[in-house]
Coordinates of C-alpha atoms (C1' of nucleotides) in Angstrom, one line a residue:
Chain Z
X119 CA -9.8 -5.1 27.2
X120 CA -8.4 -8.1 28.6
X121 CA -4.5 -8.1 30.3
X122 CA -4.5 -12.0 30.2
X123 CA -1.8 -13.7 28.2
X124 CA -4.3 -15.7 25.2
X125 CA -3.1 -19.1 24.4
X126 CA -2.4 -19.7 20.9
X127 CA -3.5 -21.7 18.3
X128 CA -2.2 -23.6 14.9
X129 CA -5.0 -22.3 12.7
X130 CA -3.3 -23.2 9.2
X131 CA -1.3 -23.8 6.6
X132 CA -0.9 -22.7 2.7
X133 CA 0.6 -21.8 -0.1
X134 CA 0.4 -19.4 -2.9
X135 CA 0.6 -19.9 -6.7
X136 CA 3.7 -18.4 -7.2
X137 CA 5.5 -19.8 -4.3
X138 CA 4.0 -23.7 -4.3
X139 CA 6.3 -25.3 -1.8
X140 CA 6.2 -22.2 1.0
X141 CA 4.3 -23.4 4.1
X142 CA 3.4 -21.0 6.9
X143 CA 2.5 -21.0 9.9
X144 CA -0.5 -18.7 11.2
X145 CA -1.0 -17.9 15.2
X146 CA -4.2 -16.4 16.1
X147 CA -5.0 -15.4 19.6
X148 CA -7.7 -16.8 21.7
X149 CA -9.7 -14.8 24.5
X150 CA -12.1 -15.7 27.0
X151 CA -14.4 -13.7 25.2
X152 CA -15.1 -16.7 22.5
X153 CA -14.1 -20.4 22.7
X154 CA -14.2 -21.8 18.7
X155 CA -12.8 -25.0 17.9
X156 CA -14.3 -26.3 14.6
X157 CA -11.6 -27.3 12.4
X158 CA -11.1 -28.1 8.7
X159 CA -9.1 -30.3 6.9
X160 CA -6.1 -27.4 6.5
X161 CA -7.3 -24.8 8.2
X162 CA -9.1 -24.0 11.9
X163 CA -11.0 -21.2 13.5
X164 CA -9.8 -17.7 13.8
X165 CA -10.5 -16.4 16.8
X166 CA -11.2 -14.0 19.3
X167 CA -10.4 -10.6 21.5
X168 CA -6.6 -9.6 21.8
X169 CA -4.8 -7.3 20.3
X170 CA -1.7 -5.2 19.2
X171 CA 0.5 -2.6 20.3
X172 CA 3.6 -1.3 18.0
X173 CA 5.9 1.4 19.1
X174 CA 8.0 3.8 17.4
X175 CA 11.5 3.8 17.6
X176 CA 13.4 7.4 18.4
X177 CA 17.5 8.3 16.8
X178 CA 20.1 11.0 16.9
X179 CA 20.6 14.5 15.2
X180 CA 21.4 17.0 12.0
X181 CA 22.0 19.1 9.1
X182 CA 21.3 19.9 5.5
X183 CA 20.7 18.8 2.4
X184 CA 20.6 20.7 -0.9
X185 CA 18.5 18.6 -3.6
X186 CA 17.0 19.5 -6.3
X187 CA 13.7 19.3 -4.7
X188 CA 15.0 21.9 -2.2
X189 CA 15.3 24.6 -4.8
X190 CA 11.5 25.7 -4.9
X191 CA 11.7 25.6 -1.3
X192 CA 12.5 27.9 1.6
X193 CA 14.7 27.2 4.6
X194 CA 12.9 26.9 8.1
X195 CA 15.1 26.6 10.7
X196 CA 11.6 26.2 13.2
X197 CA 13.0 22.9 14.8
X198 CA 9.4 20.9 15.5
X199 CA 9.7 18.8 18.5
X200 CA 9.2 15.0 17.3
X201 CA 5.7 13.9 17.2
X202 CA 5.0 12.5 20.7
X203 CA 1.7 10.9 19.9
X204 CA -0.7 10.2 22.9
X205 CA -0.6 7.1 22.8
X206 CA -3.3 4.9 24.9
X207 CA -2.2 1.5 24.5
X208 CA -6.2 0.4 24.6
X209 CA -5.2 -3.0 23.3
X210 CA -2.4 -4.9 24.6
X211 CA -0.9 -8.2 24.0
X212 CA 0.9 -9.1 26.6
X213 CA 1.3 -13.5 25.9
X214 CA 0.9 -12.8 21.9
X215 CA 4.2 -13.0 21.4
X216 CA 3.7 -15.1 18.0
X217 CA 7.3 -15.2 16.7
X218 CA 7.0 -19.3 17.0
X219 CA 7.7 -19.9 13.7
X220 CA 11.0 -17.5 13.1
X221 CA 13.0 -20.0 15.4
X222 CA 11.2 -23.5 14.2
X223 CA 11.4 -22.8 10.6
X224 CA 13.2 -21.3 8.2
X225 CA 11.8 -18.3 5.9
X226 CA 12.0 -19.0 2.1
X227 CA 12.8 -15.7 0.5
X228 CA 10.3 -16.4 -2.2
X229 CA 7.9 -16.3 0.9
X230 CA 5.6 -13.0 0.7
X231 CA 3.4 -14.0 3.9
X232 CA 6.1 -15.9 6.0
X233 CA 4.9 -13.8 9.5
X234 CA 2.3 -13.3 11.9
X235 CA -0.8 -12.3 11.7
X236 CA -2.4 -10.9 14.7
X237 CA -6.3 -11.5 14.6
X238 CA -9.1 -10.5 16.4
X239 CA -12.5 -10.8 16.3
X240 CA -15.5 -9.5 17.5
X241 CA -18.2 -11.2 19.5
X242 CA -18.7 -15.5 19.3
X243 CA -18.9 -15.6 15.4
X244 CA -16.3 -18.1 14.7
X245 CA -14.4 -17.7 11.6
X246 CA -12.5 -20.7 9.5
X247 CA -9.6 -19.8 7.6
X248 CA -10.0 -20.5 4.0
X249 CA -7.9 -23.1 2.9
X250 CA -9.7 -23.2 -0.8
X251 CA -11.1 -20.7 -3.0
X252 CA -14.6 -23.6 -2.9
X253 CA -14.4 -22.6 0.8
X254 CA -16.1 -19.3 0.5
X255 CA -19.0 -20.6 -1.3
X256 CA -18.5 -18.1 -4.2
X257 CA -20.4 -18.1 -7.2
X258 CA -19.3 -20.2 -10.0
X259 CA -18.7 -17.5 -12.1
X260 CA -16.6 -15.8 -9.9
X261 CA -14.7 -18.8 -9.0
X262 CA -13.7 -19.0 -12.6
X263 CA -12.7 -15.5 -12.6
X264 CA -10.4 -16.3 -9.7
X265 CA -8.8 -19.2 -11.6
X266 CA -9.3 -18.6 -15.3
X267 CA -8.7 -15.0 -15.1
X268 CA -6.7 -14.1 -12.4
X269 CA -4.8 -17.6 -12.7
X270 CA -5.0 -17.8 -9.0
X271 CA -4.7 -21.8 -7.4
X272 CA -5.9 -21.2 -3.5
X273 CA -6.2 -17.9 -1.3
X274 CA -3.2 -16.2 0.3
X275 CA -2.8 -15.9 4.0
X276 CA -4.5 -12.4 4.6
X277 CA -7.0 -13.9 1.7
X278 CA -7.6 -16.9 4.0
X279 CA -8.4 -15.3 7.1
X280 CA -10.2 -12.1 5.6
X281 CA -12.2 -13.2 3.0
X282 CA -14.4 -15.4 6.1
X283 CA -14.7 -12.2 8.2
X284 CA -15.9 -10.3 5.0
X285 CA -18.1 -12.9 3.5
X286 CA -20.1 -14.2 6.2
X287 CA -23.0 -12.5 8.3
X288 CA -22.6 -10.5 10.3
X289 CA -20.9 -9.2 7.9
X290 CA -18.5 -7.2 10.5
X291 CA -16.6 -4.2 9.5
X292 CA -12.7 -5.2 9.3
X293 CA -9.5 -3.6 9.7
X294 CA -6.9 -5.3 8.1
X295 CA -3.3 -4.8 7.7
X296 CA -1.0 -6.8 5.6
X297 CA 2.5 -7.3 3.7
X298 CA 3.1 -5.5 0.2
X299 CA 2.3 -7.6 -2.4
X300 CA 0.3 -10.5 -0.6
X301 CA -3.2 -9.8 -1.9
X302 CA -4.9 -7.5 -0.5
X303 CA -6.6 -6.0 -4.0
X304 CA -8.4 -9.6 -4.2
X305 CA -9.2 -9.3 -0.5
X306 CA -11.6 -6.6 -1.1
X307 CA -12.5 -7.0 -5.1
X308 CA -13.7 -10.4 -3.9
X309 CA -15.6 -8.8 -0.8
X310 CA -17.2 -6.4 -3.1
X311 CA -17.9 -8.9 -6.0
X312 CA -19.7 -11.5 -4.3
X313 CA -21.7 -8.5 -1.8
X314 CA -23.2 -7.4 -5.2
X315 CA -26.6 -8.2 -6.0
X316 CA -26.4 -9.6 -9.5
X317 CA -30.6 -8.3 -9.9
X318 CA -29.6 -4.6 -8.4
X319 CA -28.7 -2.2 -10.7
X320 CA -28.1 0.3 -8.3
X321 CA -24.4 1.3 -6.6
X322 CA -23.9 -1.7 -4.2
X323 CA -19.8 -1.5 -3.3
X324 CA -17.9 1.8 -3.4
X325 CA -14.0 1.4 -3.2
X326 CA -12.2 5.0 -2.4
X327 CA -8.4 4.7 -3.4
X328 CA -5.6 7.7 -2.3
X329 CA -4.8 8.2 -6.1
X330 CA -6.4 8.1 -9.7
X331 CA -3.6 5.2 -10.9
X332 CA -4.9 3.1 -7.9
X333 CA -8.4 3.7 -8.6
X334 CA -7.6 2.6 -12.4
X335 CA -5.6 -0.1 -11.8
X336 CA -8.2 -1.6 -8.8
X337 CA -10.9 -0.9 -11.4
X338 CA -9.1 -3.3 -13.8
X339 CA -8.7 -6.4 -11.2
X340 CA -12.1 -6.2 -10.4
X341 CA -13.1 -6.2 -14.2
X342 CA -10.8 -8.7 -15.1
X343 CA -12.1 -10.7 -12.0
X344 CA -15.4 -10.2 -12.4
X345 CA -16.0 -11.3 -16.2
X346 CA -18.0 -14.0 -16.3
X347 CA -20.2 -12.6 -12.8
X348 CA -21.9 -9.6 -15.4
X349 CA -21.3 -7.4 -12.6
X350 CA -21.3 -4.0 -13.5
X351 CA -18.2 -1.1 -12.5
X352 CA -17.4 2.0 -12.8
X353 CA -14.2 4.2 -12.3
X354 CA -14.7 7.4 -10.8
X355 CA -11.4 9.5 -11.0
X356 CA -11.4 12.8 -12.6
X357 CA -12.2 12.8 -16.5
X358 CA -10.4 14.0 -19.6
X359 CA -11.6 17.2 -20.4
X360 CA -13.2 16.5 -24.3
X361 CA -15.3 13.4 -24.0
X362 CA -16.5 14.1 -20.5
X363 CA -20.2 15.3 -19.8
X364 CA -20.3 17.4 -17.3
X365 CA -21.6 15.6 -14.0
X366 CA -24.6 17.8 -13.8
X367 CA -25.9 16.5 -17.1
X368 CA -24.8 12.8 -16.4
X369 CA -27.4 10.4 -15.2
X370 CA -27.0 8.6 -12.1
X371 CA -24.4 6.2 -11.6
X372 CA -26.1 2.6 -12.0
X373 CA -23.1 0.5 -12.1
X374 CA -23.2 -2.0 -9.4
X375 CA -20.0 -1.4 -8.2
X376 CA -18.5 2.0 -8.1
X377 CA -14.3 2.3 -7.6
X378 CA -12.7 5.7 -7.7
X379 CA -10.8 8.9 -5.9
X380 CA -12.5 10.9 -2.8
X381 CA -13.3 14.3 -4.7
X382 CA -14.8 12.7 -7.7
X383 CA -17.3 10.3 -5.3
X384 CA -17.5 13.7 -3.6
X385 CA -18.9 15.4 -6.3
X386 CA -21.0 12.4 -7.9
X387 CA -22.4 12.4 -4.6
X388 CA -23.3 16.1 -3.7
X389 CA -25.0 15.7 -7.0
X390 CA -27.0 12.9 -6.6
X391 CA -25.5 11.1 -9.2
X392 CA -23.9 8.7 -6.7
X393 CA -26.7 7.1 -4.3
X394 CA -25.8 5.2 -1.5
X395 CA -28.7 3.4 -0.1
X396 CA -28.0 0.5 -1.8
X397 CA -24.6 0.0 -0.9
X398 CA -23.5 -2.7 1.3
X399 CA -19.9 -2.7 1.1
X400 CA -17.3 0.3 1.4
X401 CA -13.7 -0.2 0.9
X402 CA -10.9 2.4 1.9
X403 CA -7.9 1.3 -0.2
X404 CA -4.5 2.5 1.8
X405 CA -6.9 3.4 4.4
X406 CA -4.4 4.5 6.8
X407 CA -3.4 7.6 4.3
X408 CA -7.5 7.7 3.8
X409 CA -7.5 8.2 7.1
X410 CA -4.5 10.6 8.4
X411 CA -5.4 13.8 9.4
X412 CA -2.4 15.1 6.8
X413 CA -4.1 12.8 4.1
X414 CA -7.7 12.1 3.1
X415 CA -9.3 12.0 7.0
X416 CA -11.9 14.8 5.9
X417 CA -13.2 13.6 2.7
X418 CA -13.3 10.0 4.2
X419 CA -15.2 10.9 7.3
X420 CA -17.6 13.3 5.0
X421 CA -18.5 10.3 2.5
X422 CA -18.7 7.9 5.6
X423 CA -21.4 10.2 7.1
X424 CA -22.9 10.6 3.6
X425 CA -23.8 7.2 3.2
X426 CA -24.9 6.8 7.3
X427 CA -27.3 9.6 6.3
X428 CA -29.2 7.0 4.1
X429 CA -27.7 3.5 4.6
X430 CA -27.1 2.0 8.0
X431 CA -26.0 -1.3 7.4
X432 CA -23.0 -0.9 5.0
X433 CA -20.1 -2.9 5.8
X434 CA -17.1 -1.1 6.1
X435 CA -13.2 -2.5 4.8
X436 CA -10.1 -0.8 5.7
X437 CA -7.0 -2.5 4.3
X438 CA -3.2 -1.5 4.1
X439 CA 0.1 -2.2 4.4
X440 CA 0.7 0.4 7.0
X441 CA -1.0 1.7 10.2
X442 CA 1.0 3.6 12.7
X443 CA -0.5 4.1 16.2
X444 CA -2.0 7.1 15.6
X445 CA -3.7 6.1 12.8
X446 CA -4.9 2.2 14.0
X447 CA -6.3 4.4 17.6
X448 CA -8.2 6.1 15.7
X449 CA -9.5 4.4 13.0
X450 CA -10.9 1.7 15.4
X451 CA -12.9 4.3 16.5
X452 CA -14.0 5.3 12.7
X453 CA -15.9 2.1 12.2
X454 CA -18.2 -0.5 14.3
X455 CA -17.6 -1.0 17.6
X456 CA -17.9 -4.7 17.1
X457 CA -15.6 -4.6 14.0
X458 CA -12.5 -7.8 13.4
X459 CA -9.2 -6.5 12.7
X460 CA -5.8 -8.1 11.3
X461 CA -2.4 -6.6 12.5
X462 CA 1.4 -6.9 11.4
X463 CA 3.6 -6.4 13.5
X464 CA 6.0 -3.3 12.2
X465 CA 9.3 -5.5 13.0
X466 CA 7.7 -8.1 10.6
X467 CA 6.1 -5.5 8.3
X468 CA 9.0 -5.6 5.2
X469 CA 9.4 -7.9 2.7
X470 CA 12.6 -10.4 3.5
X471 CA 12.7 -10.8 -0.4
X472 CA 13.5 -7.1 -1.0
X473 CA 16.9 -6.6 -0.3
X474 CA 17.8 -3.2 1.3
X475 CA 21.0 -1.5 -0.2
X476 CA 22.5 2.1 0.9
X477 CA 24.6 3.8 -1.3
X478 CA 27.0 6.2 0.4
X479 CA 26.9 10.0 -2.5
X480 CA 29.1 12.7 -1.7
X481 CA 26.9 15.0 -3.4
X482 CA 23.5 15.6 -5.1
X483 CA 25.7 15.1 -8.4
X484 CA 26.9 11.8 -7.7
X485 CA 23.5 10.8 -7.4
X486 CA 23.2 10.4 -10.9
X487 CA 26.6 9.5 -11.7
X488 CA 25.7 6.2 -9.3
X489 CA 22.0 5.8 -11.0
X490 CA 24.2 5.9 -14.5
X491 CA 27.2 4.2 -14.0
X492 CA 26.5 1.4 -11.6
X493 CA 23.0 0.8 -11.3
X494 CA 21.5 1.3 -14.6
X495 CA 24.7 -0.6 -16.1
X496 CA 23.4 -3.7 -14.7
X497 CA 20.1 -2.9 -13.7
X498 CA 18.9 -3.3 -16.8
X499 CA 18.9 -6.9 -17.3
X500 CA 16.9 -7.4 -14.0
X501 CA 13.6 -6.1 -14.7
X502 CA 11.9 -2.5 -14.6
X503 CA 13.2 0.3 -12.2
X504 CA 11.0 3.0 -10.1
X505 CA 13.1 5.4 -9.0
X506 CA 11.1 7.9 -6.2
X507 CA 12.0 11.6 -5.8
X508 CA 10.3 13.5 -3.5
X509 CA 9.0 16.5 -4.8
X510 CA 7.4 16.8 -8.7
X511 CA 10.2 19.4 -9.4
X512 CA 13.1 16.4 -8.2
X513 CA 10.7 14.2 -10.9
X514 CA 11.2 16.8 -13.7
X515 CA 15.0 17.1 -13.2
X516 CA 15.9 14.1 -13.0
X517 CA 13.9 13.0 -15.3
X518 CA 15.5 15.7 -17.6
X519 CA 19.3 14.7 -16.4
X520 CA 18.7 11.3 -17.2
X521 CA 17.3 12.2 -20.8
X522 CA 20.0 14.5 -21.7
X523 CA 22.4 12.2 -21.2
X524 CA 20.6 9.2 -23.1
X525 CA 18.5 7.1 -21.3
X526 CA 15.0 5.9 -21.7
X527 CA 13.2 7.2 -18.9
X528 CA 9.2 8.7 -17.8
X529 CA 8.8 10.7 -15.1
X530 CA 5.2 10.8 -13.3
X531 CA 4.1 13.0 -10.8
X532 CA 0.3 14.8 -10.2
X533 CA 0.9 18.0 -11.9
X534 CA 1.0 16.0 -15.4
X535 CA -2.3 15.9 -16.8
X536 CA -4.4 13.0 -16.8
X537 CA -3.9 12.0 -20.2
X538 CA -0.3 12.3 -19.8
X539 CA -0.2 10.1 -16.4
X540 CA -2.6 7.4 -17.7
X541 CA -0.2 7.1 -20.6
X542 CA 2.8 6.8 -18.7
X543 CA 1.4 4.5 -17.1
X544 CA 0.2 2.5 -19.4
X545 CA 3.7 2.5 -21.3
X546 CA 5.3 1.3 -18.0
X547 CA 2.8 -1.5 -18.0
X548 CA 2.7 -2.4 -21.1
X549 CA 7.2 -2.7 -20.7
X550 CA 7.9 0.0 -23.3
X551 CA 9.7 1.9 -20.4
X552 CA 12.2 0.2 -18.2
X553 CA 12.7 2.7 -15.8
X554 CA 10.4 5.3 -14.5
X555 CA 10.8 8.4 -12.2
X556 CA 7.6 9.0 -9.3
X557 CA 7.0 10.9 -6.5
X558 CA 5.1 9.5 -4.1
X559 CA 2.0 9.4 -6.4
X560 CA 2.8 5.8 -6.8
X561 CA 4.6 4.8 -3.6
X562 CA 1.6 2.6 -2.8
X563 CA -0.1 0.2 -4.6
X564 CA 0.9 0.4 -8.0
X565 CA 1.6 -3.1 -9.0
X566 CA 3.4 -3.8 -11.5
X567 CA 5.1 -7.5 -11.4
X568 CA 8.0 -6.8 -13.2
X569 CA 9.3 -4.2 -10.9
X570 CA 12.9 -6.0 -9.1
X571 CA 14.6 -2.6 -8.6
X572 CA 13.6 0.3 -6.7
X573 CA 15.7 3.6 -6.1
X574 CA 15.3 5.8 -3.8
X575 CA 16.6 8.9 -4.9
X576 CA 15.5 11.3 -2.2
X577 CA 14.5 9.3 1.1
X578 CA 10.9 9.8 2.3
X579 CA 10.4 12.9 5.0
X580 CA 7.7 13.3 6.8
X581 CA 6.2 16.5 6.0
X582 CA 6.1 18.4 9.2
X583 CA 9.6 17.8 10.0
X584 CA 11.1 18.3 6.5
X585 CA 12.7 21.6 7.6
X586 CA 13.8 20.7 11.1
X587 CA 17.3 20.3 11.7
X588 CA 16.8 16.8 12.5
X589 CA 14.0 15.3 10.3
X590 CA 12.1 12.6 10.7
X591 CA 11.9 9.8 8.0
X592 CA 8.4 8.5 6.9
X593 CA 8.7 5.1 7.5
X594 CA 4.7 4.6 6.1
X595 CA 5.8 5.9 2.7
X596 CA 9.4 3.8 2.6
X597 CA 7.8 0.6 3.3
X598 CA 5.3 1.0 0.5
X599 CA 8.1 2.3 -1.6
X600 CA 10.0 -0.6 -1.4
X601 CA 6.9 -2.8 -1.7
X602 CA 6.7 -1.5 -5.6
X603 CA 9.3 -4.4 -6.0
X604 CA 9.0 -8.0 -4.5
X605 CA 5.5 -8.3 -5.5
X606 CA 3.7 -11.1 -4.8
X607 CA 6.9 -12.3 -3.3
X608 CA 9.2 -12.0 -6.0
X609 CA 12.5 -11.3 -5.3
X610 CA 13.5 -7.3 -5.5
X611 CA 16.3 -4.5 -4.5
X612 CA 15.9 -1.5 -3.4
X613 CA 19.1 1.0 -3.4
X614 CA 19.4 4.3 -0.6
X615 CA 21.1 6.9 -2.1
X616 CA 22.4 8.5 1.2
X617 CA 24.1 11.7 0.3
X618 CA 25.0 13.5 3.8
X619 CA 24.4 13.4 7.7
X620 CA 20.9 14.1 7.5
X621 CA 20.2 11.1 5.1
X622 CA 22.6 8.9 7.1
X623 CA 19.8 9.9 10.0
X624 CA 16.6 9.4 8.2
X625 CA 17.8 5.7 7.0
X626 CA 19.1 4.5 10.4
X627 CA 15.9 5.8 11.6
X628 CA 14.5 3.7 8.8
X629 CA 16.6 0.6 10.1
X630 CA 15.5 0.6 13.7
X631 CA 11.9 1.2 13.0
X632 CA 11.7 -1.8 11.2
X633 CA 14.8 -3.1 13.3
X634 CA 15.6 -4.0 9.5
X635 CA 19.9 -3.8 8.3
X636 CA 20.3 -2.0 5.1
X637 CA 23.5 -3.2 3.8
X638 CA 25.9 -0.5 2.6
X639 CA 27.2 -1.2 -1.6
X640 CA 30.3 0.8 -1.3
X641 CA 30.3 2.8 -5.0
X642 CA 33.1 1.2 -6.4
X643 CA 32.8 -0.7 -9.3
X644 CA 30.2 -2.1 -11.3
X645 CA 31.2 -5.6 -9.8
X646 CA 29.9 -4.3 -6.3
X647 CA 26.5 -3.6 -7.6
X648 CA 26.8 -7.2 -9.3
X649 CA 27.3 -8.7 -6.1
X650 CA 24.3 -6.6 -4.5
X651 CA 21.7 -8.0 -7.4
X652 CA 23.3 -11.4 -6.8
X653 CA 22.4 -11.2 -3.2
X654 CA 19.3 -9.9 -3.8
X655 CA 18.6 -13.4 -5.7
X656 CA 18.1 -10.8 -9.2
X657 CA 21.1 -12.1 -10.9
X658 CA 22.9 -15.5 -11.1
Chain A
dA1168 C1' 5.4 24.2 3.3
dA1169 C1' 5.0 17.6 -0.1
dA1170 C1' 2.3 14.7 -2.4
dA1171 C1' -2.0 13.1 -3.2
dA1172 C1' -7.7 14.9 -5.2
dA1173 C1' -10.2 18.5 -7.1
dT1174 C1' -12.7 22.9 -7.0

DNA sequence: AAAAAAT
């Protein structure tokens, strides 16, 4: 692409309906490529060719840990060299340094969307940021889904700038990254609500999600959204084994818009239940774990190439919190070349209203002995509690510890049944649970408004370098970890428990990838935690 | 080999 420094431009300013009085400022980057001025009363054009480069951030050395998640597993001592990724910095962005509005004005920590978005567009088509829902000419019902419904008063930033590049012709494939918890569900519920046909009873937008919770619960919002647009939906996740018809005897899938998990659309499609020539609109939800070669990058690719087979003018989404460079090179390649995509910078990436803690356990014991005395003594006044293990045997033990000794507390993790998952969850939802144990089944997405506290009782390793001598953290999975609190900019806490020299690694890791400080609570006294929560805005 | 989906 280009190596010339882009001027920038003042393209808007909103605010959200839980956060009323937050203004923010939004750079986009201009190119030779397009020249678009039009401007609206609050909002201007997006605009064109630039882009983004993020790099990753090395630390020091290691050792040990024994964890209950450990048990099952055997000790490799086969020390993997760290994942030098080959890297070709295609885009650059030389002049888009955007951090303008860190110095000019201050961030309100009830702020979800208080940093830069970097845009970039494809081709001359100029895009206006959406200061009003009414700006997206939506149908009326859906508008009153949007209001009535979802109680929502004007579009959030990545709403604002998306919802133009998904709605209007050419209807450009978009990548688009942003914060935890700033709307990007209604980003692409919307996209695929008002693509729909209303007079098509065929499959017209197909939404693949990493898990069956997400797939449920993204379901739901379009539902609820959707209510008065008749537009029909349906979930495909695995079924529960009584009621269920077997797929071969099912008949086709009509529903208009079809939300669900890659091996069921998998299936529904090698049977011809599933049919994809009508579709117009596919979503990948966490499409940067869609996409990973360690994640869902073969079933993706295989329904991608499905629907190509029959369709060729279906709009692809990809939205997350998350892409690291691997991922972002090569998912630009996975859709159209002329596609518009929206990046975060990492440094900018978590939530200032989620306060990092670390909490300093000599042992695997005190773990629960910290959980107990300190945090669940005055956690529980503050909202619900996630607390992430990493492996479903950690989940089961804990989850047992806790129990034993008289707490309330579910554990969920993918070797439950479905049944037993969609009830737990449910239960959480519905506040009969205040604090529930996960793996990383619900690291992303799950949103759930009341969660202020999350725990992380085992940090988050990347897989390939969990028995190395010197680990290396997933900082993907951590961000979206901590992005189960704050929602929607609320205010949340999140609490390390750092138990050796190895943990003490993977979180300063953690720190400098996000050049984030995690404050450390030293465990001693109730009145220390106080202080943390007070901090954290959770208590007065 | 984790977790996720699902055969």
């Amino acid at each position: 692409m280009d190596g010339k420094a882009p001027p920038l431009f003042l393209i808007g300013t909103l605010s959200l309906p839980s956060t009323p009085k937050s203004i923010f400022f939004l750079f986009l980057a201009m190119s030779e490529s397009s020249t678009t001025t039009t401007t609206t009363a609050a909002s201007a054009p997006a605009a064109s060719a630039a882009a983004s480069a993020v790099t990753d951030s090395p630390a020091p050395p290691q050792s040990v840990t024994k964890s209950w998640a450990d048990e099952a597993d055997e000790e490799t001592a086969a020390a993997t060299t760290s994942t030098a990724e080959t890297e070709t910095s295609s885009v650059k962005m030389d002049g888009l340094t955007i951090d303008g509005n860190k110095s000019n004005s201050p961030k309100l920590l009830d702020d979800p969307d208080d940093s830069n978005i970097q845009a970039v567009t494809s081709g001359d088509t100029p895009y206006t940021s959406a200061a009003t829902f009414e700006d997206l000419n939506l149908t009326p019902e859906l508008l009153k889904g949007l209001y009535v419904e979802m109680k929502f008063q004007k579009p959030s930033k990545i709403q604002a700038i998306s919802l133009p590049m998904i709605l209007s012709p050419p209807h450009r494939d978009l990548i688009a990254q942003a914060h935890n918890g700033s709307g990007k569900t209604t980003c692409f519920v919307l996209g695929m609500l008002s693509r729909v046909d209303p007079k098509v009873q065929a499959p017209q937008a197909l939404c693949i999600c990493p898990t069956r919770e997400l797939a449920i619960q993204n379901t739901e919002v379009l539902r609820k959204m959707g209510k008065y647009t008749g537009i029909s939906s349906e979930c495909a996740v695995p079924m529960d084994s009584r009621d269920a018809l077997p797929i071969a005897k099912r008949a086709p899938i009509m529903a208009q818009v079809v939300i669900g998990t890659p091996g069921t659309i998998k299936k529904w499609m090698s049977f011809k239940k599933l049919g994809a020539t009508r579709l117009r609109i596919l979503v990948f939800d966490e499409a940067d774990q869609m996409l990973a070669e360690d994640g869902f990058k073969d079933d993706s690719l295989r329904i991608m190439k499905e629907i190509e087979k029959v369709n060729s003018n279906c709009q692809v989404l990809l939205f997350s919190a998350t892409f690291n460079d691997t991922v972002k090179n090569f998912v630009s390649r996975t859709v159209k070349k002329d596609h518009n995509k929206l990046f975060v910078k990492k440094e900018e990436l978590s939530l200032d209203a989620v306060k990092q803690y670390k909490v300093h356990c000599p042992d695997e014991l005190s773990k629960i002995e910290v959980i107990k005395d300190y945090i669940f003594e005055i956690g529980e006044n503050v909202g619900q509690t996630i607390i992430f293990v990493r492996t479903r045997n950690s989940a089961k033990m804990l989850h047992k510890s806790l129990v034993d000794l008289g707490y309330e507390v579910t554990s969920i993790q993918g070797a439950l049944e479905h049944e037993e998952r969609d009830k737990i969850v449910k239960e959480f939802r519905d506040g009969l649970t205040q604090v529930l144990i996960s793996t990383d089944v619900l690291a992303r997405g799950f949103d759930q408004q009341q969660v202020n506290l999350v725990i992380n009782y085992d940090l988050p390793v990347k897989h390939t370098t969990q028995f190395t001598r010197d680990p290396e953290p997933d900082c993907e999975v951590y961000l979206h970890r901590v992005g189960r609190a704050g929602r929607f900019g609320r205010k949340g806490a999140v609490f390390n428990l750092i138990c050796d020299e190895r943990d003490e690694r993977l979180m300063s890791k953690i720190e400098n990838h996000f050049g984030t400080l995690v404050t450390e609570v030293r465990e001693k006294s109730v009145e220390d935690y106080k202080a943390a929560l007070k901090e954290a805005g959770l208590l007065l």
